[in-house]
Structures are given as structure tokens and as C-alpha cells.
């Protein structure tokens, strides 16, 4: 009978499904090795891909243990939110200290003094904010003031979701203050004009790069120095140019062990060594190769040519992240005021 | 049917026919518009996906697909579909049965509720699960206390997919079962068939094509869902990225071949779905 046949087919299908699911769940447990998860921001994909290989070798030599390192990348603010919501990161390597602070203030996942646990305010590498323009620099963009001109179209991510975007914004803000006798009203007007020229606000730095390069949107991309050089490497120095402005911000992307999670997962020893080793000469070499400004003196000297000298303001000079965040990026902060006025 | 006298009926047909005959330019114009639309928005992008996937040759395509992260994404996508589709099939039959065979208060409300995942943006369905099962969510501390991972792990992805795909089967079955009525089933029962016998020998054969059609659509969506899954995934490479998420990851890694290779798998799934769908419609038509 047809009905019997159908019944038989269905039960066969269900059995096959069960077998397949079982097989899949077994294959997932085939690896007994310890695994740590590094939750990072957007442009560090290439850096950590290379560093993870280096660190696995280092750990193998140190402890004779095979480990695996998993990566998750996205806009820094979004990533911090995910860790707060339960993404089990053993270490976080984010774009701004404020996002990591949330892990203490909202959920006590890390100690309050986390930023003093590692050298250089827990930033094993720094960078700055520069511009990428199309070859020949058709709009003659040289400095921040050029970005506010009529007819110039800019790509930068959304400061609400992206750490890099906040650095971009603050560099522009500091520049405007400097050139307007520290008048905040003038700086607000400057920022307002700049974001009026923004063609699109992506959620992360990588999304902005894609908008600029792959979709061909806008005249200038405001981004991390490391991301800018990556664009040249990936898409050709014959199509794009990096423009270093006269003045920018020292970006300090910090790292920390998410103690509560790492302890629970039994990974505290790996997680701590993972971050400590970032300061080693070998890792600093990888860092410089990926166009991040190294923290170690030897690497700085060796790669000095690669990183142009420019005047850099620090986040501390702007009042520190807590104050900056409240003033500029909180709801109804200066960013909301100028962006909504658009 | 009411019998219509011969002469009136023919007169009526000829009048309507002439009144309704459209000019040829309109006919061909509309066909041209439809065809160019399909070409521009369907064939061209699909062709480009496949072209990009193979832009660096067959070897590069194969290497992109056999990367551990991509393989893991394919596996996770299959696992998700294999769990959600059977569950939603059972649920869909049960829901359609309840709605078409029983009278109860709030029946129309239930029908509306089944449609809810269609009208809610997938992102919101993802956020709902984060609010429920996230560390800061309603059950967050209890779950973490018992070391149960839902969000940013496979269970969360399956739950989110289950949610967005649950109307498909029920939506296909309800109108059909309403139209069918109960007579055959009642006859079977009155002749002494048990409940299961009635279901397998009367109901199932009657609804099987519509059921398969619903399962097919449900499967396509389960494998292709992006929004809801993206919210609950955590984007851990090689662990919680489904194929649609892997497309985005590869694309943002500047791995164009990888992105389009993954995309081409999804696209070929769409084509297979389309062919099966046409076959099923044809089967349903000749039944």
C-alpha cells in the first residue's frame, strides 16, 4: 500500500536523521584539547591569525600541550555586549578601554584594576587614525579640515557600535579643539559638518573598509593606520593612498583576561600567558608586520620607518574614557546631538 | 452547478472575450518587463556569485570550501536543518490538525500567533533569545550556574532557527486541510480504524504533497537564515558560524573566493529548492 510505503519512508528518514545527528555530535567531541576564545574587534583578524599560530607553538614548547584558539571578530562595542550577554571569552582584545570597563561595571567579569595588570595600560600595541583616499587623491585631502568641505564624502563606522569609530571621532574632535582655541561650540560645528559628509555608518571598521573598497563609496575612509595599510596590501597601492594627517590620536586598544570565564573554563593559565606573550619580542615583530605600532623598544626602532611621526593626543588628555563616553557617545551625548541635527 | 442555457452562455463568453483582449504591445511589453526584471535581479546576481566563486579557478574554489571553518559552517548548517525541520514538521502537522479539526476558544488567535515569526523581523527574534537566555537575561544566572550554554552556542542557533521557520509547514497544511473536510476521516473511524491508522492511511496521503512543499520551504529558510542566527551566534570561527554567517566572515576577511564559494552552495540550494518546488506544484496539480 502507498500509505505504508510513505510511513516506512518517513521512519527511515527519521532514523537516518538520528544517526547523522549522533555522528555529528561525536565528531564535535573528537578534540579533547583545551581551547580558549579570544573575542576581538574588527580589524585584528589578520594580526591574531598570525599571532595564534605563534602562540600555539610557544605554548607547545612551554608546556608540551596542544591547544586551540578560537576567534570572534566584530565591532568592539557589539563584542563587549556579547561577552556581557554570555559569550564565553577567555580573553578580550578590544578597541577601547571603555568597552572592557563594562565587563567590570555591568557584570564583574574582570577585576576593577584590570588595566594596570599588564604594561602600557594593557595595550601591547597602539595605532593611530589616518585616511585612505583613492589614487592621486582627487579631492586633495591632506588634513581633518578637508573632510568637512562641501562635496567631500566620508566613510567612518558608527561610534555607537564600533570602537574604531570612536577613535576616529575623537581624533577629529581633538583636532577641532586645537584649531579653534579649545572652543567646544566650534568643535561641535566641525564634527557636525564631518558627519554630514558621512555617506554611511557601518557597525564596524571592517564594514567601512568594505563600503569604501568593494562598494566604491565615498572619497575618503577614516580608519586605523593598520587597516589603512592592509587596504594597500590587499587591494593594491596602485589604487589607494594612505594620507597621514598633521595631527591624530594615539589609539590604545587594550587586552585583558576575562577572569571569571577563564577560571570557570579552567583556562586561566593559557589566557594569562596568551596576553603576556603579546609583549615578547617575537610577538612585537608580528605586531609591527601587521602595521600596528609596537610597544617594545626593539621593534619600534626596527620599524621606525614604517610609522610616520605625527602629533598624537591621548585619551587621558581628553579626560579618560569614562568622561569621554558620557559626554560624547551616551544617548543624547554630543554625537547624538550633531548627528540628529543632520 | 447551475445549468446556464446554451445561447446566453455563448453570448456572454464572446462579449467578455473581446472586451478583455489586451493589445499585443501590452502583452509583450509586460513579458519584457517581467523577463528583464528576472534577469537583472535574479539571473545576473546568481551568475555573478558563481562567476566570483570560480574566479580563481576550480582548485581555489575547492580549497576555499575545504577550509576547516567553512566545513564547520556547512556541518552546523546541516545540523541545524536536520533538527529544526523534523521538529517543525511535527509541530506544523499538530498545529494544522488542532486548528482544522477542533473548535475551541481563541482558535483564530492561535492562527495569528503561528504567523508571528513571519511578521516579526528576524533580528528581533534573535534579541528575544538573548534577553531570555543571555547572562543578563531572565534565565541567565540560573543557566550559567548549571553550566548550560544556550546563547552563543549551537542550542541558541537551533532555537532561533526553530522560531523563524515554524510557520512554514502549518501555513501550507491549514488551508488544504480546511478544504478537505472530515468526511473521509470520519468514514475511516466509523469503519473501525484506529486514530493512527486513520492518520497514516487517510490524512497523510491526502496532505503529503503540501506537507513536502512546506518541509522544503522550511528547510530552505532554516539553512539560509541570517538575521536571527547572527544575533545569537557570537561569531566564533569554526564553531558557531552557519553558512550564511560564514559568507559574511569570509567577505570581511577579503577572502572573496571563500565568500562566494560558500554563497554558491547556498545559491545551489536555492536552485534545488526551486526545481523541487516546481516538481511538487506540478504533482499537486495532477493529483
Coordinates of C-alpha atoms in Angstrom, one line a residue:
Chain A
X1 CA 0.0 0.0 0.0
X2 CA 1.1 3.5 -0.8
X3 CA 0.4 4.8 2.8
X4 CA 2.5 2.0 4.3
X5 CA 5.3 2.9 1.9
X6 CA 5.1 6.5 2.9
X7 CA 5.2 5.6 6.6
X8 CA 8.2 3.4 6.0
X9 CA 9.9 6.2 4.1
X10 CA 9.3 8.7 6.9
X11 CA 10.5 6.4 9.6
X12 CA 13.6 5.6 7.5
X13 CA 14.2 9.3 7.1
X14 CA 13.9 9.9 10.9
X15 CA 16.4 7.0 11.6
X16 CA 18.9 8.4 9.2
X17 CA 18.5 11.8 10.8
X18 CA 19.1 10.4 14.2
X19 CA 22.3 8.6 13.0
X20 CA 23.6 11.7 11.3
X21 CA 23.0 13.9 14.3
X22 CA 24.7 11.3 16.5
X23 CA 27.7 11.2 14.2
X24 CA 27.9 15.0 14.2
X25 CA 27.8 15.2 17.9
X26 CA 30.5 12.6 18.3
X27 CA 32.8 14.4 15.8
X28 CA 32.4 17.6 17.8
X29 CA 33.9 15.9 20.8
X30 CA 36.8 14.3 19.0
X31 CA 39.2 17.0 20.2
X32 CA 40.0 16.8 23.8
X33 CA 42.5 19.6 23.7
X34 CA 41.9 22.8 25.7
X35 CA 40.6 25.7 23.7
X36 CA 40.5 29.4 24.5
X37 CA 38.3 32.0 22.9
X38 CA 39.6 35.5 22.0
X39 CA 36.8 38.0 21.4
X40 CA 38.3 40.8 19.5
X41 CA 37.3 43.9 17.4
X42 CA 37.1 44.1 13.7
X43 CA 40.5 44.8 12.1
X44 CA 42.6 42.4 14.2
X45 CA 41.6 39.4 12.1
X46 CA 45.0 39.1 10.3
X47 CA 47.0 40.0 13.4
X48 CA 45.5 37.3 15.6
X49 CA 45.5 34.8 12.9
X50 CA 49.3 35.1 12.7
X51 CA 49.8 35.6 16.4
X52 CA 47.7 32.5 17.3
X53 CA 50.0 30.3 15.3
X54 CA 53.0 31.8 17.1
X55 CA 51.4 31.3 20.5
X56 CA 50.3 27.8 19.9
X57 CA 53.9 26.9 19.1
X58 CA 55.1 28.8 22.2
X59 CA 52.7 27.0 24.5
X60 CA 53.7 23.7 23.0
X61 CA 57.3 24.4 23.8
X62 CA 56.5 25.8 27.2
X63 CA 54.0 23.1 28.5
X64 CA 54.1 20.4 25.9
X65 CA 50.4 20.8 25.4
X66 CA 48.4 21.2 22.2
X67 CA 45.8 23.9 22.5
X68 CA 43.4 25.6 20.1
X69 CA 42.5 29.3 19.9
X70 CA 39.1 30.4 18.7
X71 CA 38.4 33.9 17.3
X72 CA 35.4 36.1 17.2
X73 CA 35.5 39.5 15.5
X74 CA 33.1 42.3 15.2
X75 CA 32.5 45.9 16.2
X76 CA 34.1 46.4 19.6
X77 CA 31.0 47.7 21.4
X78 CA 28.9 44.9 20.0
X79 CA 31.6 42.3 21.0
X80 CA 31.7 43.6 24.6
X81 CA 27.9 43.4 24.7
X82 CA 28.1 39.8 23.6
X83 CA 30.6 38.9 26.3
X84 CA 28.2 40.6 28.8
X85 CA 25.4 38.5 27.4
X86 CA 27.3 35.3 27.9
X87 CA 29.7 34.8 25.0
X88 CA 32.4 32.8 26.9
X89 CA 35.6 34.8 26.1
X90 CA 38.7 33.8 28.0
X91 CA 40.4 36.9 26.8
X92 CA 39.1 40.1 25.2
X93 CA 41.2 42.2 22.9
X94 CA 39.0 45.2 22.1
X95 CA 39.4 48.6 20.6
X96 CA 38.7 50.9 23.6
X97 CA 39.2 50.5 27.3
X98 CA 35.6 51.7 27.9
X99 CA 34.1 48.6 26.3
X100 CA 36.3 46.4 28.6
X101 CA 35.3 48.5 31.6
X102 CA 31.7 47.4 31.0
X103 CA 32.8 43.8 31.8
X104 CA 33.6 45.1 35.3
X105 CA 30.9 47.6 35.9
X106 CA 28.0 45.6 34.5
X107 CA 28.9 42.1 35.4
X108 CA 32.1 41.9 37.5
X109 CA 33.6 39.5 35.0
X110 CA 37.0 41.2 35.5
X111 CA 38.7 43.0 38.4
X112 CA 38.3 46.7 38.7
X113 CA 42.1 47.3 38.2
X114 CA 42.3 45.3 35.0
X115 CA 44.1 48.0 33.1
X116 CA 47.0 48.1 35.5
X117 CA 47.7 44.3 35.3
X118 CA 49.7 44.5 32.0
X119 CA 52.3 47.0 30.8
X120 CA 51.4 50.1 28.8
X121 CA 47.8 50.4 30.2
X122 CA 47.3 46.8 29.0
X123 CA 47.9 47.9 25.3
X124 CA 50.5 45.6 23.7
X125 CA 50.2 47.6 20.5
X126 CA 49.0 51.1 19.6
X127 CA 47.9 52.7 16.4
X128 CA 46.5 55.9 15.2
X129 CA 43.8 57.2 12.9
X130 CA 44.7 58.1 9.3
X131 CA 42.9 58.5 5.9
X132 CA 42.7 56.3 2.9
X133 CA 41.9 58.0 -0.4
X134 CA 41.6 56.9 -4.0
X135 CA 44.8 57.0 -6.0
X136 CA 46.0 60.5 -7.0
X137 CA 44.0 61.9 -4.1
X138 CA 41.5 63.6 -6.5
X139 CA 39.8 65.6 -3.7
X140 CA 43.2 66.8 -2.3
X141 CA 42.6 65.6 1.2
X142 CA 45.5 66.4 3.5
X143 CA 44.1 67.0 6.9
X144 CA 41.0 66.8 9.0
X145 CA 39.7 70.2 7.9
X146 CA 39.5 68.9 4.3
X147 CA 36.9 66.3 5.4
X148 CA 34.4 68.9 6.3
X149 CA 34.4 70.6 2.9
X150 CA 31.3 70.5 0.8
X151 CA 31.3 67.8 -1.8
X152 CA 33.7 65.5 0.1
X153 CA 32.1 62.2 1.0
X154 CA 33.5 60.3 4.0
X155 CA 33.2 56.7 5.3
X156 CA 33.5 56.0 9.0
X157 CA 31.8 53.4 11.2
X158 CA 29.1 54.2 13.8
X159 CA 30.6 55.3 17.2
X160 CA 27.7 53.6 19.0
X161 CA 28.8 50.1 17.9
X162 CA 32.4 50.5 16.9
X163 CA 35.4 51.3 19.0
X164 CA 37.4 52.4 16.0
X165 CA 34.7 54.8 15.1
X166 CA 35.0 56.4 18.5
X167 CA 38.7 56.9 18.0
X168 CA 38.0 58.5 14.5
X169 CA 35.5 60.8 16.1
X170 CA 37.8 61.8 19.0
X171 CA 40.8 62.5 16.7
X172 CA 38.6 64.9 14.7
X173 CA 37.3 66.4 17.9
X174 CA 40.8 67.0 19.3
X175 CA 41.9 68.5 16.0
X176 CA 38.9 70.9 16.0
X177 CA 39.6 71.9 19.6
X178 CA 43.3 72.6 18.8
X179 CA 42.5 74.7 15.8
X180 CA 39.7 76.7 17.5
X181 CA 41.3 77.8 20.7
X182 CA 39.6 74.9 22.6
X183 CA 36.1 76.2 21.8
X184 CA 33.7 73.3 22.2
X185 CA 31.0 75.0 20.1
X186 CA 33.3 75.4 17.2
X187 CA 34.4 71.7 17.6
X188 CA 30.7 70.6 17.7
X189 CA 30.1 72.5 14.4
X190 CA 33.2 70.9 12.9
X191 CA 32.1 67.4 13.9
X192 CA 28.6 68.2 12.7
X193 CA 29.9 69.0 9.2
X194 CA 32.1 66.0 9.2
X195 CA 29.3 63.6 9.9
X196 CA 27.1 65.4 7.5
X197 CA 29.6 64.3 4.9
X198 CA 29.4 60.7 6.1
X199 CA 28.0 58.5 3.3
X200 CA 27.3 55.5 5.5
X201 CA 27.9 54.5 9.1
X202 CA 28.8 50.8 9.2
X203 CA 28.7 48.8 12.5
X204 CA 32.5 48.1 12.5
X205 CA 35.7 49.3 11.0
X206 CA 35.9 46.3 8.6
X207 CA 32.4 47.1 7.3
X208 CA 33.5 50.6 6.5
X209 CA 36.6 49.3 4.6
X210 CA 34.3 47.1 2.6
X211 CA 32.0 50.0 1.8
X212 CA 34.9 52.1 0.7
X213 CA 36.8 49.5 -1.3
X214 CA 34.4 46.9 -2.6
X215 CA 31.3 49.1 -3.0
X216 CA 33.4 52.1 -4.1
X217 CA 31.5 54.5 -1.8
X218 CA 32.9 57.9 -0.9
X219 CA 36.2 59.9 -1.4
X220 CA 37.9 59.1 1.9
X221 CA 37.9 56.3 4.5
X222 CA 38.8 57.3 8.1
X223 CA 40.4 54.3 9.7
X224 CA 43.1 52.7 11.8
X225 CA 46.6 53.0 10.5
X226 CA 46.9 49.2 10.4
X227 CA 43.7 48.9 8.5
X228 CA 44.8 51.5 6.0
X229 CA 48.0 49.7 5.2
X230 CA 46.0 46.4 4.9
X231 CA 43.9 48.1 2.3
X232 CA 47.1 48.9 0.3
X233 CA 48.4 45.3 0.7
X234 CA 45.1 43.6 -0.2
X235 CA 43.7 45.9 -2.9
X236 CA 46.9 47.4 -4.4
X237 CA 48.9 50.5 -3.7
X238 CA 48.2 51.5 -7.3
X239 CA 44.5 52.1 -6.4
X240 CA 44.7 53.7 -3.0
X241 CA 46.9 56.1 -1.0
X242 CA 47.3 56.5 2.7
X243 CA 47.2 60.1 3.9
X244 CA 48.6 60.8 7.4
X245 CA 47.1 64.0 8.8
X246 CA 49.2 66.5 10.7
X247 CA 47.5 65.5 14.0
X248 CA 45.7 62.5 15.3
X249 CA 45.0 60.4 18.3
X250 CA 47.1 57.7 20.0
X251 CA 44.8 54.7 19.9
X252 CA 45.4 52.2 22.7
X253 CA 43.4 49.0 22.1
X254 CA 43.7 47.2 25.4
X255 CA 43.6 43.5 26.2
X256 CA 42.5 41.6 29.4
X257 CA 41.8 38.1 30.7
X258 CA 38.1 37.6 31.4
X259 CA 39.0 36.1 34.8
X260 CA 35.6 34.8 35.8
X261 CA 35.1 32.9 32.5
X262 CA 38.7 31.7 32.1
X263 CA 38.6 30.3 35.7
X264 CA 35.3 28.6 35.1
X265 CA 36.7 27.0 31.9
X266 CA 40.0 26.0 33.5
X267 CA 41.9 28.2 31.0
X268 CA 43.3 30.8 33.3
X269 CA 46.9 29.8 32.8
X270 CA 46.7 29.8 29.0
X271 CA 44.7 33.1 28.9
X272 CA 47.3 34.9 31.1
X273 CA 50.2 33.6 29.1
X274 CA 48.4 34.4 25.8
X275 CA 48.3 38.1 26.7
X276 CA 51.7 38.3 28.4
X277 CA 53.4 36.8 25.3
X278 CA 52.0 39.6 23.2
X279 CA 54.7 41.8 24.7
X280 CA 57.5 39.4 23.8
X281 CA 60.0 40.4 21.0
X282 CA 58.6 37.7 18.7
X283 CA 55.0 38.9 19.1
X284 CA 56.0 42.5 18.8
X285 CA 57.6 41.6 15.4
X286 CA 54.3 40.1 14.2
X287 CA 52.5 43.2 15.5
X288 CA 54.8 45.6 13.6
X289 CA 54.5 43.4 10.5
X290 CA 50.7 43.8 10.7
X291 CA 51.1 47.6 10.8
X292 CA 50.3 48.1 14.4
X293 CA 52.7 50.3 16.3
X294 CA 54.7 48.0 18.6
X295 CA 55.1 48.7 22.3
X296 CA 58.5 47.0 22.6
X297 CA 61.6 49.3 22.1
X298 CA 63.4 47.0 19.7
X299 CA 60.5 46.6 17.4
X300 CA 59.9 50.4 17.5
X301 CA 63.4 51.0 16.4
X302 CA 63.4 48.4 13.7
X303 CA 60.1 49.5 12.1
X304 CA 60.5 53.3 12.7
X305 CA 60.5 54.0 9.0
X306 CA 57.1 52.3 8.6
X307 CA 55.3 54.6 11.1
X308 CA 55.4 58.4 10.3
X309 CA 55.9 60.7 13.2
X310 CA 52.9 62.9 13.9
X311 CA 51.5 64.8 16.8
X312 CA 49.3 62.5 18.8
X313 CA 46.8 63.4 21.5
X314 CA 46.0 60.7 24.1
X315 CA 42.7 59.6 25.6
X316 CA 43.9 60.6 29.0
X317 CA 44.4 64.2 27.7
X318 CA 40.8 64.2 26.6
X319 CA 39.7 63.2 30.1
X320 CA 39.7 59.4 30.0
X321 CA 37.2 57.0 28.6
X322 CA 34.5 57.3 31.2
X323 CA 34.2 61.0 30.8
X324 CA 34.5 60.9 27.0
X325 CA 31.9 58.2 26.7
X326 CA 29.4 60.0 28.8
X327 CA 30.0 63.4 27.1
X328 CA 30.1 62.2 23.5
X329 CA 28.6 58.8 22.9
X330 CA 26.0 58.3 25.6
X331 CA 22.3 58.7 24.5
X332 CA 21.8 62.5 23.8
X333 CA 25.6 63.0 24.0
X334 CA 27.3 65.3 21.6
X335 CA 27.4 62.7 18.8
X336 CA 23.6 62.2 19.0
X337 CA 23.1 66.0 19.0
X338 CA 25.2 66.7 16.0
X339 CA 24.2 63.5 14.1
X340 CA 20.5 64.1 14.6
X341 CA 20.8 67.7 13.7
X342 CA 22.0 66.4 10.3
Chain B
X1 CA -23.5 23.9 -10.6
X2 CA -26.4 25.8 -12.1
X3 CA -27.1 25.0 -15.7
X4 CA -27.0 28.0 -18.0
X5 CA -29.0 28.0 -21.2
X6 CA -26.7 27.5 -24.2
X7 CA -27.3 30.7 -26.1
X8 CA -26.8 33.0 -23.1
X9 CA -23.7 31.4 -22.1
X10 CA -22.0 31.6 -25.5
X11 CA -23.1 35.3 -26.0
X12 CA -21.6 36.1 -22.6
X13 CA -18.3 34.4 -23.4
X14 CA -17.8 36.3 -26.7
X15 CA -18.6 39.7 -25.2
X16 CA -16.1 39.2 -22.3
X17 CA -13.5 37.8 -24.6
X18 CA -13.5 40.8 -26.9
X19 CA -13.6 43.2 -24.0
X20 CA -10.8 41.5 -22.2
X21 CA -8.5 41.0 -25.2
X22 CA -5.5 43.2 -24.4
X23 CA -3.5 44.9 -27.2
X24 CA -0.4 42.9 -28.2
X25 CA 2.0 45.7 -27.2
X26 CA 0.8 45.4 -23.6
X27 CA 1.2 41.7 -23.6
X28 CA 4.7 41.7 -25.0
X29 CA 5.6 44.8 -23.0
X30 CA 4.7 43.2 -19.7
X31 CA 6.5 40.0 -20.7
X32 CA 9.6 42.0 -21.5
X33 CA 9.4 43.9 -18.2
X34 CA 9.0 40.7 -16.2
X35 CA 11.8 39.0 -18.1
X36 CA 14.3 41.8 -17.7
X37 CA 13.4 42.2 -14.1
X38 CA 14.1 38.5 -13.5
X39 CA 17.3 38.7 -15.5
X40 CA 18.6 41.8 -13.6
X41 CA 17.6 40.8 -10.1
X42 CA 17.8 37.0 -10.3
X43 CA 19.9 35.6 -13.0
X44 CA 22.6 38.3 -13.1
X45 CA 23.4 38.2 -9.3
X46 CA 23.2 34.4 -9.3
X47 CA 25.6 34.2 -12.3
X48 CA 27.9 36.7 -10.6
X49 CA 28.0 34.6 -7.4
X50 CA 29.0 31.5 -9.3
X51 CA 31.4 33.5 -11.5
X52 CA 33.2 35.0 -8.5
X53 CA 33.3 31.6 -6.7
X54 CA 35.2 30.2 -9.6
X55 CA 37.1 33.4 -10.5
X56 CA 40.4 31.9 -9.3
X57 CA 39.8 28.5 -10.7
X58 CA 38.3 25.2 -9.6
X59 CA 41.2 24.5 -7.3
X60 CA 40.8 27.7 -5.4
X61 CA 37.1 27.1 -5.1
X62 CA 37.7 23.6 -3.7
X63 CA 40.3 24.9 -1.3
X64 CA 38.0 27.6 -0.1
X65 CA 35.3 25.1 0.6
X66 CA 37.6 22.6 2.3
X67 CA 38.9 25.1 4.8
X68 CA 38.1 23.9 8.4
X69 CA 36.0 27.0 9.2
X70 CA 33.9 26.5 6.0
X71 CA 33.4 22.8 6.6
X72 CA 32.4 23.5 10.2
X73 CA 29.9 26.1 8.9
X74 CA 28.4 23.6 6.4
X75 CA 28.2 21.0 9.2
X76 CA 26.5 23.4 11.6
X77 CA 24.0 24.4 8.9
X78 CA 23.1 20.8 8.1
X79 CA 22.8 20.0 11.8
X80 CA 20.5 23.0 12.3
X81 CA 18.3 22.0 9.4
X82 CA 18.3 18.3 10.5
X83 CA 17.0 19.3 13.9
X84 CA 14.7 22.1 13.1
X85 CA 12.9 20.7 10.0
X86 CA 11.7 17.5 11.6
X87 CA 10.6 19.3 14.7
X88 CA 8.7 21.9 12.7
X89 CA 7.2 19.3 10.5
X90 CA 5.7 17.5 13.6
X91 CA 4.7 20.9 15.0
X92 CA 3.2 22.0 11.8
X93 CA 1.0 18.9 11.4
X94 CA -0.1 19.1 15.0
X95 CA -1.0 22.8 14.7
X96 CA -2.8 22.3 11.4
X97 CA -4.7 19.4 12.9
X98 CA -5.7 21.3 16.0
X99 CA -6.9 24.3 14.0
X100 CA -8.8 22.5 11.3
X101 CA -10.3 19.6 13.2
X102 CA -11.3 21.1 16.5
X103 CA -13.4 24.0 17.6
X104 CA -12.1 26.0 20.6
X105 CA -11.9 29.4 22.0
X106 CA -9.1 31.6 20.7
X107 CA -8.6 29.5 17.6
X108 CA -8.2 32.5 15.3
X109 CA -5.8 34.0 17.8
X110 CA -3.7 30.8 17.6
X111 CA -3.7 31.0 13.8
X112 CA -2.4 34.6 14.0
X113 CA 0.2 33.6 16.5
X114 CA 1.5 30.9 14.2
X115 CA 2.1 33.6 11.6
X116 CA 4.0 35.8 14.1
X117 CA 7.5 34.7 13.0
X118 CA 6.6 35.9 9.5
X119 CA 5.7 39.4 10.7
X120 CA 8.5 39.9 13.2
X121 CA 11.9 40.9 12.0
X122 CA 14.4 38.0 12.4
X123 CA 16.7 40.3 14.3
X124 CA 14.1 40.8 17.0
X125 CA 13.5 37.1 17.3
X126 CA 17.3 36.8 17.9
X127 CA 17.3 39.5 20.5
X128 CA 14.3 37.9 22.3
X129 CA 16.5 34.8 22.9
X130 CA 19.4 36.9 24.2
X131 CA 17.0 38.7 26.6
X132 CA 15.7 35.3 27.8
X133 CA 18.9 33.2 27.9
X134 CA 21.7 35.8 27.9
X135 CA 23.9 36.2 31.0
X136 CA 21.9 39.3 31.9
X137 CA 18.7 37.8 30.8
X138 CA 15.7 36.3 32.6
X139 CA 17.2 32.8 33.0
X140 CA 20.8 33.9 32.6
X141 CA 22.2 33.4 36.1
X142 CA 20.4 30.0 36.5
X143 CA 21.7 28.7 33.2
X144 CA 25.3 29.8 33.9
X145 CA 25.0 28.4 37.5
X146 CA 24.2 25.0 35.9
X147 CA 26.8 25.4 33.2
X148 CA 24.2 25.2 30.4
X149 CA 25.1 27.2 27.3
X150 CA 22.3 28.3 25.0
X151 CA 23.2 31.7 23.6
X152 CA 26.4 31.9 21.6
X153 CA 26.3 28.1 21.2
X154 CA 24.6 25.6 19.0
X155 CA 21.3 25.4 21.1
X156 CA 20.8 29.1 20.6
X157 CA 21.2 28.9 16.9
X158 CA 18.8 26.0 16.7
X159 CA 16.2 27.7 18.9
X160 CA 16.4 30.9 16.8
X161 CA 16.1 28.9 13.6
X162 CA 13.2 26.9 15.0
X163 CA 11.4 30.2 15.8
X164 CA 11.8 31.8 12.4
X165 CA 10.9 28.6 10.5
X166 CA 7.9 27.3 12.4
X167 CA 5.1 28.8 10.4
X168 CA 6.1 27.2 7.1
X169 CA 4.6 23.7 7.4
X170 CA 1.5 24.8 9.3
X171 CA 0.8 27.5 6.7
X172 CA 0.9 25.0 3.9
X173 CA -1.4 22.5 5.6
X174 CA -4.1 24.6 7.2
X175 CA -5.9 25.8 4.0
X176 CA -5.6 22.3 2.5
X177 CA -7.0 20.5 5.5
X178 CA -9.8 23.1 5.8
X179 CA -10.8 22.5 2.2
X180 CA -10.6 18.7 2.6
X181 CA -13.1 18.4 5.4
X182 CA -13.5 15.5 7.7
X183 CA -15.7 13.1 5.7
X184 CA -13.0 10.6 4.7
X185 CA -11.5 10.5 8.1
X186 CA -14.9 10.0 9.8
X187 CA -15.7 7.2 7.4
X188 CA -12.4 5.5 8.3
X189 CA -13.2 5.9 12.0
X190 CA -16.7 4.6 11.6
X191 CA -15.3 1.5 9.8
X192 CA -13.2 0.8 12.8
X193 CA -9.8 2.4 12.1
X194 CA -7.7 3.5 15.0
X195 CA -6.6 7.1 15.3
X196 CA -3.1 6.3 13.9
X197 CA -4.4 4.2 11.1
X198 CA -6.7 7.0 10.1
X199 CA -3.8 9.4 10.1
X200 CA -1.4 7.3 8.2
X201 CA -3.8 5.8 5.7
X202 CA -6.2 8.7 5.1
X203 CA -4.9 12.1 6.2
X204 CA -1.2 11.7 5.4
X205 CA -1.7 10.5 1.8
X206 CA -4.1 13.5 1.2
X207 CA -1.7 16.1 2.5
X208 CA 1.6 14.6 1.5
X209 CA 2.4 17.0 -1.4
X210 CA 1.5 20.1 0.6
X211 CA 3.5 18.7 3.5
X212 CA 6.6 18.1 1.4
X213 CA 6.2 21.6 0.0
X214 CA 6.1 23.1 3.4
X215 CA 9.1 21.0 4.6
X216 CA 11.0 22.2 1.5
X217 CA 10.4 25.9 2.2
X218 CA 11.1 25.3 5.9
X219 CA 14.4 23.7 5.0
X220 CA 15.4 26.4 2.7
X221 CA 14.8 29.1 5.3
X222 CA 16.5 27.0 8.1
X223 CA 19.7 26.8 6.0
X224 CA 19.5 30.4 4.8
X225 CA 18.5 32.3 7.9
X226 CA 20.9 35.1 8.7
X227 CA 19.4 37.8 11.0
X228 CA 18.2 35.8 14.0
X229 CA 21.2 33.5 13.9
X230 CA 23.6 36.3 13.6
X231 CA 22.4 37.8 16.9
X232 CA 22.7 34.6 18.9
X233 CA 25.8 33.2 17.2
X234 CA 28.7 35.1 18.8
X235 CA 30.5 34.5 15.5
X236 CA 33.1 32.1 16.9
X237 CA 35.0 30.9 13.9
X238 CA 34.7 27.2 13.2
X239 CA 32.2 26.8 16.0
X240 CA 29.1 29.0 15.8
X241 CA 29.1 30.3 12.2
X242 CA 26.4 28.9 10.0
X243 CA 26.9 29.1 6.2
X244 CA 25.2 32.5 5.7
X245 CA 27.3 33.9 8.6
X246 CA 30.4 32.3 7.1
X247 CA 29.7 34.1 3.8
X248 CA 29.9 37.4 5.7
X249 CA 33.0 36.4 7.7
X250 CA 34.9 35.4 4.5
X251 CA 33.8 38.5 2.7
X252 CA 35.0 40.7 5.5
X253 CA 38.3 38.8 5.6
X254 CA 38.8 39.9 2.0
X255 CA 38.5 36.3 1.0
X256 CA 36.3 36.8 -2.0
X257 CA 36.6 33.3 -3.4
X258 CA 35.8 31.8 0.0
X259 CA 32.8 34.1 0.5
X260 CA 31.4 33.4 -3.0
X261 CA 32.2 29.7 -2.7
X262 CA 30.0 29.5 0.4
X263 CA 27.4 31.7 -1.2
X264 CA 27.3 29.4 -4.3
X265 CA 26.4 26.5 -2.0
X266 CA 23.5 28.5 -0.7
X267 CA 22.6 29.6 -4.2
X268 CA 22.6 26.0 -5.5
X269 CA 20.4 25.1 -2.5
X270 CA 18.0 27.7 -3.7
X271 CA 18.1 26.3 -7.2
X272 CA 17.5 22.8 -6.0
X273 CA 14.6 24.1 -3.8
X274 CA 13.2 25.9 -6.9
X275 CA 13.3 22.7 -9.0
X276 CA 11.8 20.6 -6.3
X277 CA 9.1 23.2 -5.6
X278 CA 8.1 23.3 -9.3
X279 CA 8.0 19.5 -9.3
X280 CA 5.8 19.4 -6.2
X281 CA 3.5 22.0 -7.6
X282 CA 3.2 20.0 -10.8
X283 CA 2.5 16.8 -8.7
X284 CA -0.1 18.7 -6.7
X285 CA -1.7 19.9 -9.9
X286 CA -2.1 16.5 -11.5
X287 CA -3.2 14.8 -8.3

